mmCIF file of C-alpha atoms in Angstrom:
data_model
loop_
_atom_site.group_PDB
_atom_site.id
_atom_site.type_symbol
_atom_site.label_atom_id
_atom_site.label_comp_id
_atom_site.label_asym_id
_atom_site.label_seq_id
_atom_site.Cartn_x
_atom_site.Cartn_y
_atom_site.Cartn_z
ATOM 1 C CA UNK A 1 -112.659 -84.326 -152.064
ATOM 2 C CA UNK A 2 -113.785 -80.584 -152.425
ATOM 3 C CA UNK A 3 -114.197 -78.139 -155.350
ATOM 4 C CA UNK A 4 -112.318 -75.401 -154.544
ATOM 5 C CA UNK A 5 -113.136 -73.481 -158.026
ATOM 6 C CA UNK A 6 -114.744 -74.347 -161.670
ATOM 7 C CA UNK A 7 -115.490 -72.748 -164.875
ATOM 8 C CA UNK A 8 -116.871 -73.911 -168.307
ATOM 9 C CA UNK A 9 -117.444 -72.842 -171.611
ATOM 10 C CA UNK A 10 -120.219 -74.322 -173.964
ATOM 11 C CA UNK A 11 -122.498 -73.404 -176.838
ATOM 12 C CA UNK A 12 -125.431 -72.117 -173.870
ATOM 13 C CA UNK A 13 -122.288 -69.182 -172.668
ATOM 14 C CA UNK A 14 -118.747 -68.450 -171.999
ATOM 15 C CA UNK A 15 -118.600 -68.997 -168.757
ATOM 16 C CA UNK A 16 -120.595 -70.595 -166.135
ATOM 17 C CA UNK A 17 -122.608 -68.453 -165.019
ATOM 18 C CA UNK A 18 -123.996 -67.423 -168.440
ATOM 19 C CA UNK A 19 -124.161 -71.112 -169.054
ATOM 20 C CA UNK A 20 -126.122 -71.478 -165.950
ATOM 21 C CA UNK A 21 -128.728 -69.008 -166.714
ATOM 22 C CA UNK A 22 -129.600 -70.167 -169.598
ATOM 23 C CA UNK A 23 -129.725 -73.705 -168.752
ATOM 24 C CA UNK A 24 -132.669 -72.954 -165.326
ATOM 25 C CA UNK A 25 -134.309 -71.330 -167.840
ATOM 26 C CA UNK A 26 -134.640 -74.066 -170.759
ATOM 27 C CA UNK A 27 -132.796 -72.237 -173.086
ATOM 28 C CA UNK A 28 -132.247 -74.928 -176.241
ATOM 29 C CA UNK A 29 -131.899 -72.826 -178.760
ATOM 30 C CA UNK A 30 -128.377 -72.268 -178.715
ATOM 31 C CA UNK A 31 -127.401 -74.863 -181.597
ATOM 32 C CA UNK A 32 -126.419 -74.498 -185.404
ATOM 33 C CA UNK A 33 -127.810 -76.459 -188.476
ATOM 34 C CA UNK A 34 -124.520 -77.005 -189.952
ATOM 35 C CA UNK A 35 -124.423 -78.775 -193.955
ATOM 36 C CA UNK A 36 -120.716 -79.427 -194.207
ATOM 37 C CA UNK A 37 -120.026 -81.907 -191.520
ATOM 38 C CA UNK A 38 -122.170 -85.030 -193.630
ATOM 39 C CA UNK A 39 -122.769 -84.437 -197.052
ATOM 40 C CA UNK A 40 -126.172 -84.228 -198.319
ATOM 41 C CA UNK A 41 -127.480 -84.202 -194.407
ATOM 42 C CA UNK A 42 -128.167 -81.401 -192.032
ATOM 43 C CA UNK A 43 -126.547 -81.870 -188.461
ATOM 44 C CA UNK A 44 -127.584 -79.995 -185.480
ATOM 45 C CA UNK A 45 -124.690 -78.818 -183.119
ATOM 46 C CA UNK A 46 -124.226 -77.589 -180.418
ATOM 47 C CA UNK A 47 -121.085 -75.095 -181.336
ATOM 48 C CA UNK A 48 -118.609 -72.898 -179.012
ATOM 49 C CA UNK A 49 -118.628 -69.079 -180.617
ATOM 50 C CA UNK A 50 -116.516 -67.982 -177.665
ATOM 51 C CA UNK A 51 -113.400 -66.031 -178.167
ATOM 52 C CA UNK A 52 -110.248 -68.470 -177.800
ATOM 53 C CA UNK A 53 -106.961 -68.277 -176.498
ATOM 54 C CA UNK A 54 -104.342 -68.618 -178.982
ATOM 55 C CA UNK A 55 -101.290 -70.886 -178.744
ATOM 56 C CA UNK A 56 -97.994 -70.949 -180.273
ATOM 57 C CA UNK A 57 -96.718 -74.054 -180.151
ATOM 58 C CA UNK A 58 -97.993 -76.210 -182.815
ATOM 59 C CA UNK A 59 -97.708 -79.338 -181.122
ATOM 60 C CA UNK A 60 -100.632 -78.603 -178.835
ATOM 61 C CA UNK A 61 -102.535 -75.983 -181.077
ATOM 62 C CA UNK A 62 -105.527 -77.748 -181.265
ATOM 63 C CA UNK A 63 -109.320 -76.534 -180.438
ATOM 64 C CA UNK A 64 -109.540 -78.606 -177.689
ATOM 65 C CA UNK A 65 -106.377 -77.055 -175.872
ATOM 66 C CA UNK A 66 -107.644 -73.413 -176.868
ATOM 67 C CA UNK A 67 -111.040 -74.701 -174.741
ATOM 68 C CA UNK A 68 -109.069 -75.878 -171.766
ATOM 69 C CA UNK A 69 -106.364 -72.764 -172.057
ATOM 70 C CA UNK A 70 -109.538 -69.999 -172.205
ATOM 71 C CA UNK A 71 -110.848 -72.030 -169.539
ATOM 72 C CA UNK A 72 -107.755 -72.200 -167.039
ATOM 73 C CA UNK A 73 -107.249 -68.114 -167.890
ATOM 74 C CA UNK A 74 -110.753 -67.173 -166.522
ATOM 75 C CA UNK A 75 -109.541 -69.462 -163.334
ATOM 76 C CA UNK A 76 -106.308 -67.708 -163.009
ATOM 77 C CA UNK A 77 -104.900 -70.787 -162.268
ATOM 78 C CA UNK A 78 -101.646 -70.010 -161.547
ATOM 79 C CA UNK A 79 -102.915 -68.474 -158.213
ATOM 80 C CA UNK A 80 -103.397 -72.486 -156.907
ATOM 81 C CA UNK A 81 -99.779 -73.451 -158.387
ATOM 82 C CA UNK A 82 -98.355 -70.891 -156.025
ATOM 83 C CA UNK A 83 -100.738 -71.924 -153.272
ATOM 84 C CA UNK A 84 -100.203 -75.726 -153.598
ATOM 85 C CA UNK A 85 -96.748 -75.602 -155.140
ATOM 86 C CA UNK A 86 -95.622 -76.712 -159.275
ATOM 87 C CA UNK A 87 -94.753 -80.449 -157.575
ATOM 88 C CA UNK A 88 -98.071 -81.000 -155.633
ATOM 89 C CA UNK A 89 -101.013 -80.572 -158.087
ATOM 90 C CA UNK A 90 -101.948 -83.008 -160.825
ATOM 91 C CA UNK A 91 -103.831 -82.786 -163.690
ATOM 92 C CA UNK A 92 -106.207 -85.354 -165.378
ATOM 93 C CA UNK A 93 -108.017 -84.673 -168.404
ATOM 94 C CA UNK A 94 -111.576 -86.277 -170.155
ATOM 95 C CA UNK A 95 -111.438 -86.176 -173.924
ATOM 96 C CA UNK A 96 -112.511 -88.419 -176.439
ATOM 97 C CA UNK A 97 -111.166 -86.360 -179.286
ATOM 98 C CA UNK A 98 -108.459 -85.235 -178.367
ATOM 99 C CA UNK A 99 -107.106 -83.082 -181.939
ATOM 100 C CA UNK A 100 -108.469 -86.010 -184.206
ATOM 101 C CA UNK A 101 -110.298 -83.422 -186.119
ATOM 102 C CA UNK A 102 -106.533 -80.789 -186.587
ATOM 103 C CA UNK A 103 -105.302 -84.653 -187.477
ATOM 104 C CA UNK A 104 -107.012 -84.935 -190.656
ATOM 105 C CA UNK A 105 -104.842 -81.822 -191.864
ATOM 106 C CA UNK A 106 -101.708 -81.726 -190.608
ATOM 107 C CA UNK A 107 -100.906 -85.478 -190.282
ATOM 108 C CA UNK A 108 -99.183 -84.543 -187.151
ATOM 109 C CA UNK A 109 -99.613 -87.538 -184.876
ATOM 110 C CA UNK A 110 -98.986 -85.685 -181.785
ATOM 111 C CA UNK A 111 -102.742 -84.020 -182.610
ATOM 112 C CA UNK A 112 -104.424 -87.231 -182.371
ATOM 113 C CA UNK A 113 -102.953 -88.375 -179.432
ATOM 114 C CA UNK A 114 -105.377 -88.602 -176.502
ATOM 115 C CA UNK A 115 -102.806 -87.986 -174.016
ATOM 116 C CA UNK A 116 -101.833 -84.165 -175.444
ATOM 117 C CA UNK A 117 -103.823 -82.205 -173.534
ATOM 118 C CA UNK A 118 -102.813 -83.104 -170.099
ATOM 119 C CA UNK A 119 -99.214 -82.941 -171.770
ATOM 120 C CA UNK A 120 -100.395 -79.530 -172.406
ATOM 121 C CA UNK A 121 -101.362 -78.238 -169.474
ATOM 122 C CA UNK A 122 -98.372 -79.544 -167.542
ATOM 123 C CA UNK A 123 -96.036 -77.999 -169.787
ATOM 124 C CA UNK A 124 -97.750 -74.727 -169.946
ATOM 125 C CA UNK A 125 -98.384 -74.690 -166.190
ATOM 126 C CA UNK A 126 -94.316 -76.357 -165.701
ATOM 127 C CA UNK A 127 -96.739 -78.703 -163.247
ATOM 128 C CA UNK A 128 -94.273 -81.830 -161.916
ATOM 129 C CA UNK A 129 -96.744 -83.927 -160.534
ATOM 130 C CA UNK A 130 -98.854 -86.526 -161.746
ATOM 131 C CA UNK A 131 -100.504 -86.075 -165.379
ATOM 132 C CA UNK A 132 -102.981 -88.408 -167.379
ATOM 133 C CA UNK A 133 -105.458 -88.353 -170.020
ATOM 134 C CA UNK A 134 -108.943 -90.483 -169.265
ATOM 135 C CA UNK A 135 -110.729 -91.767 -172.339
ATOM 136 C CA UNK A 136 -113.733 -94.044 -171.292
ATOM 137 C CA UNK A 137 -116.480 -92.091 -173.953
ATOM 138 C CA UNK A 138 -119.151 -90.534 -172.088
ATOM 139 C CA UNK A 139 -118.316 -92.001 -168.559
ATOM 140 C CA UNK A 140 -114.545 -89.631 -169.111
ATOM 141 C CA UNK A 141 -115.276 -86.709 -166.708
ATOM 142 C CA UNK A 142 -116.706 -88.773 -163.612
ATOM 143 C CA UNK A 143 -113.693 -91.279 -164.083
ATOM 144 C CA UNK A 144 -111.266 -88.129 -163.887
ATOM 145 C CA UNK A 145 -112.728 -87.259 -160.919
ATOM 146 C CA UNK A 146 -111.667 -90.121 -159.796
ATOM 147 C CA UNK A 147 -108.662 -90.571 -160.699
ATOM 148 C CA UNK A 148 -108.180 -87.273 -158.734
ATOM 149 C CA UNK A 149 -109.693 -88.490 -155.568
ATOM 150 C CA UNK A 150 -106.750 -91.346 -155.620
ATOM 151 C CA UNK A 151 -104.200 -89.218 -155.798
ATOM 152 C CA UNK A 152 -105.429 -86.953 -153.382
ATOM 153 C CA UNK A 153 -106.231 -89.618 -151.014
ATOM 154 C CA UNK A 154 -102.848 -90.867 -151.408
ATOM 155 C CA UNK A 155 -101.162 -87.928 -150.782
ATOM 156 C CA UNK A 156 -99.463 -87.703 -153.711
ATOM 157 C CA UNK A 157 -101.311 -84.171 -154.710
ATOM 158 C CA UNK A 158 -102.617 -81.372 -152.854
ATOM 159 C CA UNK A 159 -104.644 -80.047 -155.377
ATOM 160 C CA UNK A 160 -105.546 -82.130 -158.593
ATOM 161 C CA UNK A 161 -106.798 -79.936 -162.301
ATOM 162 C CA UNK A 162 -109.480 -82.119 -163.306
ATOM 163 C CA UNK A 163 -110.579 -80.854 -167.014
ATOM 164 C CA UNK A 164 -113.261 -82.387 -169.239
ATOM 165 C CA UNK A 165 -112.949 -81.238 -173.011
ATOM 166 C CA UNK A 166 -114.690 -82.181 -176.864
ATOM 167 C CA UNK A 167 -114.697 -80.535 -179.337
ATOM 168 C CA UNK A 168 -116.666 -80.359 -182.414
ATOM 169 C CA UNK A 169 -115.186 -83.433 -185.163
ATOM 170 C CA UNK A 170 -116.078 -85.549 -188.061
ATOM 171 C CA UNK A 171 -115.255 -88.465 -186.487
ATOM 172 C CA UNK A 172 -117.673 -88.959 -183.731
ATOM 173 C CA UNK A 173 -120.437 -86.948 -185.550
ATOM 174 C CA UNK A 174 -120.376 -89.818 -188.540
ATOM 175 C CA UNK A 175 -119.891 -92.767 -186.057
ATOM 176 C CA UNK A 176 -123.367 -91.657 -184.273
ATOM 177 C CA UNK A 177 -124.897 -91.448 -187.996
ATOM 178 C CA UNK A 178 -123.199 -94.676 -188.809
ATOM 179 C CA UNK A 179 -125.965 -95.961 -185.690
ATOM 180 C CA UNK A 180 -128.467 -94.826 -186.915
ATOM 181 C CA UNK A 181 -129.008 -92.221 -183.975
ATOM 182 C CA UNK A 182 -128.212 -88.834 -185.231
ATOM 183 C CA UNK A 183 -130.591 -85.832 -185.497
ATOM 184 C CA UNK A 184 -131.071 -82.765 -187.277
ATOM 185 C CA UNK A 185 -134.023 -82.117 -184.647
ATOM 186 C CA UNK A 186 -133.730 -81.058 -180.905
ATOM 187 C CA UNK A 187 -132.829 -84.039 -179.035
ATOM 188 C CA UNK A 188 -136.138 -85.545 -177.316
ATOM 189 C CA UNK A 189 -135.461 -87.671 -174.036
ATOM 190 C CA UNK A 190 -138.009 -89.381 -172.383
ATOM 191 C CA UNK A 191 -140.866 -89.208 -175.562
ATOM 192 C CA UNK A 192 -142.395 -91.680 -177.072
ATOM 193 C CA UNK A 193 -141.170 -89.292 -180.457
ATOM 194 C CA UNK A 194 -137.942 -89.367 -180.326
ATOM 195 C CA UNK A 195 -135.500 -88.959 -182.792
ATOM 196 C CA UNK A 196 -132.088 -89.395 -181.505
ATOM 197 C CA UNK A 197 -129.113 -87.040 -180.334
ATOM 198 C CA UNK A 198 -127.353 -83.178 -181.133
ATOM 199 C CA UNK A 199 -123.512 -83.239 -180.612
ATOM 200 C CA UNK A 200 -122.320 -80.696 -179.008
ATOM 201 C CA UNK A 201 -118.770 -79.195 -177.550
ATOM 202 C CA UNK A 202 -117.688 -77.806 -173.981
ATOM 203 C CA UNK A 203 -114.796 -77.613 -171.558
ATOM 204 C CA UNK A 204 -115.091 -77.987 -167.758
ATOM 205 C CA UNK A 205 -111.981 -77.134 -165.664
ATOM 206 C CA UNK A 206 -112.133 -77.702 -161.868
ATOM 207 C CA UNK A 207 -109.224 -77.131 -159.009
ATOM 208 C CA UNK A 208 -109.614 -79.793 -156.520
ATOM 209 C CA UNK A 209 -108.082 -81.005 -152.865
ATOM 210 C CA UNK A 210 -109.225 -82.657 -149.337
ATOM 211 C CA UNK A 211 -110.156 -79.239 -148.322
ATOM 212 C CA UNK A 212 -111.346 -75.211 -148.556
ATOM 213 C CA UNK A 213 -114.365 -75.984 -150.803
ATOM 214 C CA UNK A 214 -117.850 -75.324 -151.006
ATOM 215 C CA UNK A 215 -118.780 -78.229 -152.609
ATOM 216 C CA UNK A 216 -117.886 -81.777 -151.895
ATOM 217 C CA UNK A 217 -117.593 -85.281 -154.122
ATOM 218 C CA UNK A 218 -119.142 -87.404 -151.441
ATOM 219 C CA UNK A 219 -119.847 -90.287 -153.696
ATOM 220 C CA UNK A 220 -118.428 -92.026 -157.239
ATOM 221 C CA UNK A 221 -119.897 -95.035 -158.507
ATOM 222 C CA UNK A 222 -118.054 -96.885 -161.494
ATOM 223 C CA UNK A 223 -118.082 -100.409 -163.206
ATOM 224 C CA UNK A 224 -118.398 -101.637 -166.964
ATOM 225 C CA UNK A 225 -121.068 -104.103 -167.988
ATOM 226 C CA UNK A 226 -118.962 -105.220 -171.109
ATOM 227 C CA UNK A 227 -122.972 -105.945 -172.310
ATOM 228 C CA UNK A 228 -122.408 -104.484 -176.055
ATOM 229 C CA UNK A 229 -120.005 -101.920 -177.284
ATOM 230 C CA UNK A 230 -122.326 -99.289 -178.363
ATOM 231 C CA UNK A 231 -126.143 -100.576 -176.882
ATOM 232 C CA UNK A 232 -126.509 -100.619 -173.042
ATOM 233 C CA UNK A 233 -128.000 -103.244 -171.225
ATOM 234 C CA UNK A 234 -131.835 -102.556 -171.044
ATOM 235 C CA UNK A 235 -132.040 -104.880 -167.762
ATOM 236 C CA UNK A 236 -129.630 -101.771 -166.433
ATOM 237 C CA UNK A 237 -128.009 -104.630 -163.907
ATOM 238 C CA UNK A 238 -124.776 -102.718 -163.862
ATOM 239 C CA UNK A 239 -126.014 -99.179 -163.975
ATOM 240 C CA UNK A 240 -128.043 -99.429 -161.015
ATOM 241 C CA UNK A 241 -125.257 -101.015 -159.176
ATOM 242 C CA UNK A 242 -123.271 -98.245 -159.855
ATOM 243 C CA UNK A 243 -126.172 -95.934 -158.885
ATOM 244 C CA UNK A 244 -125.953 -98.110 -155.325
ATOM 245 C CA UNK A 245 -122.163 -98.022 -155.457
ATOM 246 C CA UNK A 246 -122.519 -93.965 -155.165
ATOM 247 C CA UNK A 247 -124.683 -94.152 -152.692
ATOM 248 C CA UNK A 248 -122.990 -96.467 -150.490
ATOM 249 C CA UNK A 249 -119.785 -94.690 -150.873
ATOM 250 C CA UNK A 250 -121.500 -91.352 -149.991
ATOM 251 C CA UNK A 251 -123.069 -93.336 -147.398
ATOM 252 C CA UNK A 252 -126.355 -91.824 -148.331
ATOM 253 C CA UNK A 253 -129.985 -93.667 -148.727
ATOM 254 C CA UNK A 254 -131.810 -92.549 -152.207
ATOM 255 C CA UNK A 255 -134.217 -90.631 -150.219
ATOM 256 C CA UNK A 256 -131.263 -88.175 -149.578
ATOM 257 C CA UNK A 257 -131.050 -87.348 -153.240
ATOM 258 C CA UNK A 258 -132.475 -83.782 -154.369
ATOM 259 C CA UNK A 259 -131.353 -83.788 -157.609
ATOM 260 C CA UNK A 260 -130.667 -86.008 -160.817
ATOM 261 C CA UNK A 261 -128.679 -85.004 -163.882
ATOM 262 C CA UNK A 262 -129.614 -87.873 -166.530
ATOM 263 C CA UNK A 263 -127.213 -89.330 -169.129
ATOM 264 C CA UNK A 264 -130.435 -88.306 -170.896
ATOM 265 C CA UNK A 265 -129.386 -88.921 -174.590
ATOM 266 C CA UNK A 266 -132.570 -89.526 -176.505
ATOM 267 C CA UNK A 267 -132.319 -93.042 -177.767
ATOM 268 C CA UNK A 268 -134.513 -95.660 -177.301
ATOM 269 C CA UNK A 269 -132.169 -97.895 -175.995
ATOM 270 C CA UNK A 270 -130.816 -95.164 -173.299
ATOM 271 C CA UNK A 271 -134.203 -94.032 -172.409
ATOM 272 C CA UNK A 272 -135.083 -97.344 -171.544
ATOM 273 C CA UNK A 273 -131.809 -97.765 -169.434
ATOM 274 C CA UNK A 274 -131.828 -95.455 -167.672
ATOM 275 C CA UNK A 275 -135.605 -94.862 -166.865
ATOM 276 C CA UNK A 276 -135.337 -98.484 -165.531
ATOM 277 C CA UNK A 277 -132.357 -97.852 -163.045
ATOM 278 C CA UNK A 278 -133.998 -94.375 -161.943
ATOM 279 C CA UNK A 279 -137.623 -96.147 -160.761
ATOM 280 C CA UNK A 280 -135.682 -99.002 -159.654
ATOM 281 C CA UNK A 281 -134.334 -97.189 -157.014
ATOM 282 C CA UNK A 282 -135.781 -94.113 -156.699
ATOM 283 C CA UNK A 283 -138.999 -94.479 -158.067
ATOM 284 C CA UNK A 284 -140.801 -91.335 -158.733
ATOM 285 C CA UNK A 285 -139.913 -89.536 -155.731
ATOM 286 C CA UNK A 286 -136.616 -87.644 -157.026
ATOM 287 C CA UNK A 287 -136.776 -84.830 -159.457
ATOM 288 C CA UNK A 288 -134.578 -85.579 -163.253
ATOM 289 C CA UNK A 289 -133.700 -83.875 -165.848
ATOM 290 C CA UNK A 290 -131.373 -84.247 -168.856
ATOM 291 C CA UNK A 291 -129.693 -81.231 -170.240
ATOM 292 C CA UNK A 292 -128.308 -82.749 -173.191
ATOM 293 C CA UNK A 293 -131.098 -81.485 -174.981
ATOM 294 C CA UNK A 294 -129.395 -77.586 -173.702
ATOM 295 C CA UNK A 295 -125.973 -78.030 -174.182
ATOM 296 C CA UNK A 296 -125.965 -80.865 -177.072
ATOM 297 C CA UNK A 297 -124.002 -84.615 -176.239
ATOM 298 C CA UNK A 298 -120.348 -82.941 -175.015
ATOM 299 C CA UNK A 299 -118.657 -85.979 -175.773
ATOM 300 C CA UNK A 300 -116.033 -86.722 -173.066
ATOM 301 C CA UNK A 301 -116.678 -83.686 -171.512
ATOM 302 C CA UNK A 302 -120.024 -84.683 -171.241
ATOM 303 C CA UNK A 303 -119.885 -85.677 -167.752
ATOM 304 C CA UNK A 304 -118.058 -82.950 -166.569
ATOM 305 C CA UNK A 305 -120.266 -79.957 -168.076
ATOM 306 C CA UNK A 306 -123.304 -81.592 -166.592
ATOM 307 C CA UNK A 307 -121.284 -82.051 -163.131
ATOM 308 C CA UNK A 308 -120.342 -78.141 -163.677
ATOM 309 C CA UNK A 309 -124.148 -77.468 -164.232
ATOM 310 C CA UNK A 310 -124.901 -79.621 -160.940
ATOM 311 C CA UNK A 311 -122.203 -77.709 -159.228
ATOM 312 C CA UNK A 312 -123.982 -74.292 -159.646
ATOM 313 C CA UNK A 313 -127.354 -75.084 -158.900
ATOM 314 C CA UNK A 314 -125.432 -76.589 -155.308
ATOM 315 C CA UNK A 315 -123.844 -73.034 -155.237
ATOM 316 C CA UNK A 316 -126.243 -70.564 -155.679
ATOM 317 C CA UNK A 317 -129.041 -72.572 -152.815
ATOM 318 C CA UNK A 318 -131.449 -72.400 -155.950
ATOM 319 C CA UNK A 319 -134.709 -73.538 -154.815
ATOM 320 C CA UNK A 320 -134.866 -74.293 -159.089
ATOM 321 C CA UNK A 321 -133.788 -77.267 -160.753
ATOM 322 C CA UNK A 322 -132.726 -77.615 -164.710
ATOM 323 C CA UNK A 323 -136.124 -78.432 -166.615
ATOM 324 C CA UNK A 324 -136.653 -81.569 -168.794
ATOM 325 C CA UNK A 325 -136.892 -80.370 -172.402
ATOM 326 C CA UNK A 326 -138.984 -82.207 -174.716
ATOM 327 C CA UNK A 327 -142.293 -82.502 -176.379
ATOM 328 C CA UNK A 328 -143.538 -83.641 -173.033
ATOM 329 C CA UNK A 329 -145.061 -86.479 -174.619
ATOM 330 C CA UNK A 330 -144.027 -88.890 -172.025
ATOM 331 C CA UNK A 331 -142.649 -92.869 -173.746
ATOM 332 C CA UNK A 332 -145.711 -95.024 -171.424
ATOM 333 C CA UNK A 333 -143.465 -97.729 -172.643
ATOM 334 C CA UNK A 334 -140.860 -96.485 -169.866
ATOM 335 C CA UNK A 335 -140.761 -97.262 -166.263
ATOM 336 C CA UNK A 336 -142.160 -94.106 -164.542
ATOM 337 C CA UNK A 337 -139.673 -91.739 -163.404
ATOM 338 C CA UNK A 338 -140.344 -87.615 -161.936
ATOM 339 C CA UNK A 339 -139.305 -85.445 -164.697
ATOM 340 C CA UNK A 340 -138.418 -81.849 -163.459
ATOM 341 C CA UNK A 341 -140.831 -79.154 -165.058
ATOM 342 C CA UNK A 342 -140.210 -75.532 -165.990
ATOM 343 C CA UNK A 343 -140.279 -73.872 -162.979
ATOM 344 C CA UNK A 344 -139.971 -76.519 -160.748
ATOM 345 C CA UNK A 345 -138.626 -75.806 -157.033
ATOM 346 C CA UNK A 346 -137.642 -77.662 -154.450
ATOM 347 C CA UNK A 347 -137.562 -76.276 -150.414
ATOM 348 C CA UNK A 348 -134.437 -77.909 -150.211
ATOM 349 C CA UNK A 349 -131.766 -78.545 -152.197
ATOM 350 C CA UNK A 350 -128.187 -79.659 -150.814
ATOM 351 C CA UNK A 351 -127.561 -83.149 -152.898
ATOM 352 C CA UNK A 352 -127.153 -84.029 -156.201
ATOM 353 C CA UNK A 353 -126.204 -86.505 -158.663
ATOM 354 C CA UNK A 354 -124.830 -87.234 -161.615
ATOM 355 C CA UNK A 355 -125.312 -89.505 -164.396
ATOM 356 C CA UNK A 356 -122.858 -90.802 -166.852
ATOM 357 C CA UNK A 357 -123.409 -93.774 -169.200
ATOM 358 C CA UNK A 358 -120.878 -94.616 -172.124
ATOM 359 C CA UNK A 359 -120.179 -96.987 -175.043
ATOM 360 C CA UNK A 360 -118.556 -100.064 -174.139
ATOM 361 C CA UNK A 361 -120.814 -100.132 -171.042
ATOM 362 C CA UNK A 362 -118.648 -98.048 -169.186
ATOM 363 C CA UNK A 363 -120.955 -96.627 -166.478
ATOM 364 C CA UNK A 364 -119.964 -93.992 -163.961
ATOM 365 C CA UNK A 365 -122.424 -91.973 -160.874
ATOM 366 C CA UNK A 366 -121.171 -89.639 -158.681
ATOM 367 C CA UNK A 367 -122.630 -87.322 -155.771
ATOM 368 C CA UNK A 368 -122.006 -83.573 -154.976
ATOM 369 C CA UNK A 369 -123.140 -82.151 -151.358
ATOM 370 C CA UNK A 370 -123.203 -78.104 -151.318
ATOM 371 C CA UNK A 371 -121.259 -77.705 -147.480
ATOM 372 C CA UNK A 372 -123.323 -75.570 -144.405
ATOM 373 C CA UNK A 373 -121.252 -72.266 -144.078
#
């Protein structure tokens, strides 16, 4: 499966290659302190100031679908509907959210349904091929991916819209405060100081086949650990199965890894994860970095900004990689892992991977390859 074309929208720029800039360059001072979300508590987010597209019908006037509609306009995706033809491309959509937050004031059930924005973009589009909503918390925009490589595979597309979109909501931003894991400071992975996550919002919107690409999905990864519903595993058993799972599907060896985007959340109980699966199989011989503490935790689109981050730096042959933000006072309690540094280059850089770790121990890897002109 190829990436023919991609754009997203997040608080580091409205579009990717502002978003991209910012990001090689450690920018993580794009967030608000906002004191209306929690009462009595300041919460730091990571909020879209972009210019959206507006949208008539009320059914599907909700932030999210303004994201994904903005989005889809920069694309001009109607160019790939005449290519591939309004019965041949699918569309699958990451959210977690959905219009939860519209929900609270309208009372209109069809806002918090999870399924409305791939209704959306269907109708909008008059698309009469497959269409699906994908709501597995942070693992969402890997598991679309999926999803797209099935029906591609199968025939049944030619060309699959694979979105991942969040938007800001009271829901999700209480739930993390419920835990205990919430932070009004810049999210701090990897130190022995830190404090927990930023929320964030973003939209990712890809146009996918089998071929005309520069960048290819060589590898996906994906199981469930059922270990706890909201505290991975620390053994990280199934996570580094699903590390191998990408790798064996890719049918690459871990030296062949350039790159690694980190679920990277800043919890002790992440952290710990996920440094654990990284030197299990990598040691510290591959370069990481989260850039959750750049663009916030996206939610269900999560996945699929950080995939749209990995997909640029595969693009533009940058001999860079994102830096690891934090305090740089490096948790000894962790298993050691190769944390990308400001300026950080690499003489070659043609693989990378993604990480994706969610609630309910749904856990979900996959691999990008930039193709040789």
């Amino acid at each position: 499966m190829e990436i023919i074309n991609y754009n997203a929208i997040c608080n580091l720029g409205s579009d990717i290659d502002e978003i991209f800039i910012n990001a090689i360059n450690g920018e993580n001072n794009k967030f608000e302190i906002s004191e209306n979300i929690i009462k009595n508590k300041k919460v730091r987010v990571g909020k879209i100031n972009t210019p959206l597209e507006k949208i008539e019908n009320e059914k599907f006037n909700l932030r999210c679908n303004q994201l994904i509609l903005t989005c889809c306009k920069s694309l001009n995706i109607e160019q790939y509907i005449e290519k591939y033809g309004r019965d041949n491309v699918g569309v699958v959509v990451a959210t977690t959210n959905s219009g939860v937050e519209e929900y609270e004031k309208t009372k209109n059930i069809e806002h918090s349904e999870l399924g409305n924005p791939a209704v959306f973009l269907k109708e909008y589009y008059g698309l009469n091929n497959y269409f699906s909503s994908v709501s597995t918390a942070c693992s969402s925009g890997i598991k679309a991916f999926s999803i797209a490589r099935d029906l591609l595979n199968s025939k049944f597309s030619k060309a699959v819209i694979v979105v991942g979109v969040d938007s800001l909501a009271k829901v999700p931003i209480f739930g993390f405060d419920s835990l205990g894991v919430l932070t009004d400071k810049a999210t701090n992975p990897m130190s022995k100081n830190r404090e927990g996550i930023n929320i964030g919002e973003a939209v990712s919107v890809f146009v996918v086949s089998n071929e005309g690409g520069k960048i290819e999905i060589t590898g996906i990864g994906k199981n469930t650990d059922i270990y706890h519903n909201t505290t991975p595993d620390p053994e990280a058993k199934e996570e580094i199965l699903a590390i191998k799972q990408s790798l064996e599907d890719a049918n690459l060896e871990p030296k062949d890894i350039d790159y690694i985007n980190l679920h990277g959340t800043g919890t002790i109980a992440n952290d710990l994860m996920e440094a654990k699966a990284i030197n299990k199989i990598f040691g510290d011989n591959v370069p990481v970095s989260s850039t959750k503490p750049l663009t916030g935790h996206c939610l269900g689109a999560a996945a699929s900004i950080e995939t749209a981050l990995c997909c640029k730096l595969l693009e533009n042959n940058n001999k860079r990689v994102y830096p690891h933000i934090y305090d740089e006072e490096f948790d000894k309690n962790l298993p050691k892992i190769k944390l990308a540094q400001k300026e950080s280059t690499l003489e070659n850089l043609k693989t990378c991977m993604c990480l994706s770790f969610g609630f309910g121990g749904t856990n979900a890897v996959m691999i990008m390859r930039g193709k040789d002109d």
